[in-house]
Amino acid sequence: MGLFLLCLKIFFVRILDVSLGTVRTIVTIKGKTKLASMIGFVEVFIWFVIVKEALNTPETSIFIAIAYAAGYASGTAIGSIISDVFIEGNLTIQAILSNNDDDTVNSIRKAGYAVSVIDIKGRDEGQPKYLLFMEINKKRLNHLKKLIKNLDEKAFIVVNETKMVHNGYFK
């Protein structure tokens, strides 16, 4: 029973510390270094305490290592979910339409998205196209992708994370 409880403890504590590590990494990328430092302190403290206990136990079993690894893997998945739900972010969307279609641009605008339009020439030099630039909240990405694909099946879409936005139009 002691081995089973130790493995459970290691598993759940690893989920906690690895989830914190995943969130810390994303917060660091977003430029929030003070918050990332505080999360890092808690993360490493938890890690140190559980590793010390796992290595200093009189129990010797492969199940300790399995619990440790399973907690790490689960913590990575859970940390990603936590990050998606709680960490706000913006995305830069670039969409190249298959042709110059003002109706498509107007439909995207009517759906509440700000769109900057540039005339471009694609691979086939003779066919003019529109390049659309949009800045959106990441939670609206799926809606925008579906909208664009419904309006132009051949649209080429590129999505990038945005570190900072200053001014602009958001609805």
mmCIF file of C-alpha atoms in Angstrom:
data_model
loop_
_atom_site.group_PDB
_atom_site.id
_atom_site.type_symbol
_atom_site.label_atom_id
_atom_site.label_comp_id
_atom_site.label_asym_id
_atom_site.label_seq_id
_atom_site.Cartn_x
_atom_site.Cartn_y
_atom_site.Cartn_z
ATOM 1 C CA MET A 1 0.000 0.000 0.000
ATOM 2 C CA GLY A 2 2.889 2.367 0.746
ATOM 3 C CA LEU A 3 4.324 1.974 -2.763
ATOM 4 C CA PHE A 4 0.934 2.609 -4.357
ATOM 5 C CA LEU A 5 0.382 5.827 -2.362
ATOM 6 C CA LEU A 6 3.914 7.018 -3.136
ATOM 7 C CA CYS A 7 3.361 6.427 -6.865
ATOM 8 C CA LEU A 8 0.037 8.305 -6.765
ATOM 9 C CA LYS A 9 1.658 11.193 -4.924
ATOM 10 C CA ILE A 10 4.538 11.379 -7.403
ATOM 11 C CA PHE A 11 2.140 11.174 -10.354
ATOM 12 C CA PHE A 12 -0.128 14.009 -9.210
ATOM 13 C CA VAL A 13 2.642 16.279 -7.952
ATOM 14 C CA ARG A 14 4.483 15.863 -11.289
ATOM 15 C CA ILE A 15 1.281 16.878 -13.079
ATOM 16 C CA LEU A 16 1.223 20.020 -10.948
ATOM 17 C CA ASP A 17 4.850 21.013 -11.424
ATOM 18 C CA VAL A 18 5.012 20.220 -15.158
ATOM 19 C CA SER A 19 1.733 22.082 -15.780
ATOM 20 C CA LEU A 20 3.272 25.068 -14.033
ATOM 21 C CA GLY A 21 6.363 24.699 -16.227
ATOM 22 C CA THR A 22 4.280 24.719 -19.390
ATOM 23 C CA VAL A 23 2.383 27.815 -18.267
ATOM 24 C CA ARG A 24 5.660 29.473 -17.213
ATOM 25 C CA THR A 25 7.164 28.904 -20.653
ATOM 26 C CA ILE A 26 4.194 30.474 -22.413
ATOM 27 C CA VAL A 27 4.080 33.398 -19.965
ATOM 28 C CA THR A 28 7.813 33.955 -20.585
ATOM 29 C CA ILE A 29 7.278 34.055 -24.347
ATOM 30 C CA LYS A 30 4.505 36.610 -23.815
ATOM 31 C CA GLY A 31 7.074 38.830 -22.049
ATOM 32 C CA LYS A 32 5.662 38.574 -18.504
ATOM 33 C CA THR A 33 8.968 37.860 -16.785
ATOM 34 C CA LYS A 34 7.937 38.690 -13.191
ATOM 35 C CA LEU A 35 4.998 36.301 -13.315
ATOM 36 C CA ALA A 36 7.169 33.679 -15.028
ATOM 37 C CA SER A 37 9.794 34.018 -12.277
ATOM 38 C CA MET A 38 7.220 33.478 -9.529
ATOM 39 C CA ILE A 39 5.750 30.458 -11.307
ATOM 40 C CA GLY A 40 9.287 29.119 -11.826
ATOM 41 C CA PHE A 41 10.067 29.383 -8.117
ATOM 42 C CA VAL A 42 6.964 27.387 -7.149
ATOM 43 C CA GLU A 43 7.555 24.888 -9.966
ATOM 44 C CA VAL A 44 11.139 24.104 -8.974
ATOM 45 C CA PHE A 45 10.295 23.999 -5.262
ATOM 46 C CA ILE A 46 7.588 21.393 -5.922
ATOM 47 C CA TRP A 47 9.920 19.475 -8.249
ATOM 48 C CA PHE A 48 12.739 19.432 -5.682
ATOM 49 C CA VAL A 49 10.506 18.177 -2.873
ATOM 50 C CA ILE A 50 9.005 15.337 -4.904
ATOM 51 C CA VAL A 51 12.313 14.265 -6.475
ATOM 52 C CA LYS A 52 13.918 14.192 -3.030
ATOM 53 C CA GLU A 53 11.118 11.991 -1.743
ATOM 54 C CA ALA A 54 11.179 9.705 -4.800
ATOM 55 C CA LEU A 55 14.947 9.185 -4.575
ATOM 56 C CA ASN A 56 15.169 8.831 -0.792
ATOM 57 C CA THR A 57 12.402 6.288 -0.328
ATOM 58 C CA PRO A 58 13.387 2.813 0.835
ATOM 59 C CA GLU A 59 11.008 1.440 -1.823
ATOM 60 C CA THR A 60 12.683 0.219 -4.999
ATOM 61 C CA SER A 61 10.320 -0.293 -7.863
ATOM 62 C CA ILE A 62 10.048 0.530 -11.525
ATOM 63 C CA PHE A 63 6.564 1.833 -10.692
ATOM 64 C CA ILE A 64 8.106 4.932 -9.095
ATOM 65 C CA ALA A 65 9.805 5.794 -12.386
ATOM 66 C CA ILE A 66 6.630 5.013 -14.328
ATOM 67 C CA ALA A 67 4.571 7.273 -12.051
ATOM 68 C CA TYR A 68 7.176 10.014 -12.450
ATOM 69 C CA ALA A 69 7.180 9.758 -16.261
ATOM 70 C CA ALA A 70 3.391 9.445 -16.503
ATOM 71 C CA GLY A 71 2.982 12.533 -14.319
ATOM 72 C CA TYR A 72 5.382 14.427 -16.571
ATOM 73 C CA ALA A 73 3.496 13.455 -19.733
ATOM 74 C CA SER A 74 0.107 14.220 -18.190
ATOM 75 C CA GLY A 75 1.382 17.535 -16.821
ATOM 76 C CA THR A 76 2.504 18.590 -20.287
ATOM 77 C CA ALA A 77 -0.967 17.893 -21.720
ATOM 78 C CA ILE A 78 -2.796 19.541 -18.831
ATOM 79 C CA GLY A 79 -0.462 22.552 -18.883
ATOM 80 C CA SER A 80 -1.239 23.056 -22.569
ATOM 81 C CA ILE A 81 -4.978 22.945 -21.875
ATOM 82 C CA ILE A 82 -4.610 25.415 -19.006
ATOM 83 C CA SER A 83 -2.598 27.741 -21.234
ATOM 84 C CA ASP A 84 -5.179 27.630 -24.011
ATOM 85 C CA VAL A 85 -8.030 28.381 -21.620
ATOM 86 C CA PHE A 86 -6.499 31.017 -19.353
ATOM 87 C CA ILE A 87 -3.729 32.784 -21.241
ATOM 88 C CA GLU A 88 -5.064 35.466 -23.536
ATOM 89 C CA GLY A 89 -3.332 36.061 -26.795
ATOM 90 C CA ASN A 90 -3.602 37.536 -30.241
ATOM 91 C CA LEU A 91 -2.878 36.014 -33.599
ATOM 92 C CA THR A 92 -1.841 37.591 -36.865
ATOM 93 C CA ILE A 93 -3.696 36.043 -39.774
ATOM 94 C CA GLN A 94 -2.558 36.381 -43.368
ATOM 95 C CA ALA A 95 -4.915 35.005 -45.975
ATOM 96 C CA ILE A 96 -4.303 35.021 -49.702
ATOM 97 C CA LEU A 97 -7.575 34.770 -51.571
ATOM 98 C CA SER A 98 -7.733 32.904 -54.853
ATOM 99 C CA ASN A 99 -8.725 36.164 -56.598
ATOM 100 C CA ASN A 100 -9.644 39.786 -55.957
ATOM 101 C CA ASP A 101 -13.023 39.296 -54.300
ATOM 102 C CA ASP A 102 -14.493 42.325 -52.552
ATOM 103 C CA ASP A 103 -17.548 40.304 -51.472
ATOM 104 C CA THR A 104 -15.316 37.944 -49.471
ATOM 105 C CA VAL A 105 -13.556 40.871 -47.789
ATOM 106 C CA ASN A 106 -16.889 42.546 -46.968
ATOM 107 C CA SER A 107 -18.297 39.296 -45.546
ATOM 108 C CA ILE A 108 -15.289 38.947 -43.252
ATOM 109 C CA ARG A 109 -15.716 42.555 -42.119
ATOM 110 C CA LYS A 110 -19.455 42.047 -41.514
ATOM 111 C CA ALA A 111 -18.536 39.113 -39.271
ATOM 112 C CA GLY A 112 -16.671 41.589 -37.045
ATOM 113 C CA TYR A 113 -13.084 41.244 -38.217
ATOM 114 C CA ALA A 114 -10.849 44.154 -39.161
ATOM 115 C CA VAL A 115 -9.189 43.437 -42.487
ATOM 116 C CA SER A 116 -6.373 45.241 -44.277
ATOM 117 C CA VAL A 117 -6.196 44.356 -47.960
ATOM 118 C CA ILE A 118 -3.181 44.411 -50.287
ATOM 119 C CA ASP A 119 -3.244 43.709 -54.018
ATOM 120 C CA ILE A 120 -0.691 41.031 -54.873
ATOM 121 C CA LYS A 121 0.303 38.722 -57.662
ATOM 122 C CA GLY A 122 0.565 35.062 -56.825
ATOM 123 C CA ARG A 123 2.548 32.293 -58.420
ATOM 124 C CA ASP A 124 0.608 32.785 -61.633
ATOM 125 C CA GLU A 125 1.749 36.348 -62.407
ATOM 126 C CA GLY A 126 -1.301 37.189 -64.505
ATOM 127 C CA GLN A 127 -3.881 36.544 -61.791
ATOM 128 C CA PRO A 128 -4.297 39.354 -59.233
ATOM 129 C CA LYS A 129 -5.159 38.307 -55.705
ATOM 130 C CA TYR A 130 -5.860 39.873 -52.338
ATOM 131 C CA LEU A 131 -3.634 39.436 -49.312
ATOM 132 C CA LEU A 132 -5.642 39.981 -46.146
ATOM 133 C CA PHE A 133 -4.039 41.001 -42.846
ATOM 134 C CA MET A 134 -6.060 40.469 -39.675
ATOM 135 C CA GLU A 135 -5.293 40.611 -35.972
ATOM 136 C CA ILE A 136 -7.642 38.540 -33.797
ATOM 137 C CA ASN A 137 -8.042 37.119 -30.319
ATOM 138 C CA LYS A 138 -6.847 33.511 -30.447
ATOM 139 C CA LYS A 139 -10.223 32.245 -29.235
ATOM 140 C CA ARG A 140 -11.772 33.392 -32.542
ATOM 141 C CA LEU A 141 -9.340 31.493 -34.787
ATOM 142 C CA ASN A 142 -11.572 28.520 -35.594
ATOM 143 C CA HIS A 143 -14.487 30.786 -36.458
ATOM 144 C CA LEU A 144 -12.368 32.904 -38.792
ATOM 145 C CA LYS A 145 -10.792 29.877 -40.501
ATOM 146 C CA LYS A 146 -14.212 28.345 -41.167
ATOM 147 C CA LEU A 147 -15.528 31.654 -42.456
ATOM 148 C CA ILE A 148 -12.635 32.134 -44.882
ATOM 149 C CA LYS A 149 -12.790 28.528 -46.100
ATOM 150 C CA ASN A 150 -16.553 28.826 -46.666
ATOM 151 C CA LEU A 151 -16.030 32.008 -48.689
ATOM 152 C CA ASP A 152 -12.935 30.836 -50.599
ATOM 153 C CA GLU A 153 -12.001 27.139 -50.514
ATOM 154 C CA LYS A 154 -8.637 27.841 -52.153
ATOM 155 C CA ALA A 155 -7.593 30.573 -49.705
ATOM 156 C CA PHE A 156 -4.051 30.196 -48.341
ATOM 157 C CA ILE A 157 -4.003 30.977 -44.614
ATOM 158 C CA VAL A 158 -0.986 31.611 -42.370
ATOM 159 C CA VAL A 159 -1.352 32.058 -38.596
ATOM 160 C CA ASN A 160 1.323 33.529 -36.300
ATOM 161 C CA GLU A 161 1.297 34.355 -32.614
ATOM 162 C CA THR A 162 1.528 38.048 -31.865
ATOM 163 C CA LYS A 163 3.705 39.314 -29.046
ATOM 164 C CA MET A 164 2.268 42.823 -28.880
ATOM 165 C CA VAL A 165 -0.515 44.892 -30.430
ATOM 166 C CA HIS A 166 -0.653 48.669 -30.260
ATOM 167 C CA ASN A 167 -3.776 50.419 -31.549
ATOM 168 C CA GLY A 168 -5.905 48.782 -34.194
ATOM 169 C CA TYR A 169 -9.500 47.628 -34.336
ATOM 170 C CA PHE A 170 -10.902 44.799 -32.257
ATOM 171 C CA LYS A 171 -14.579 43.956 -31.848
#
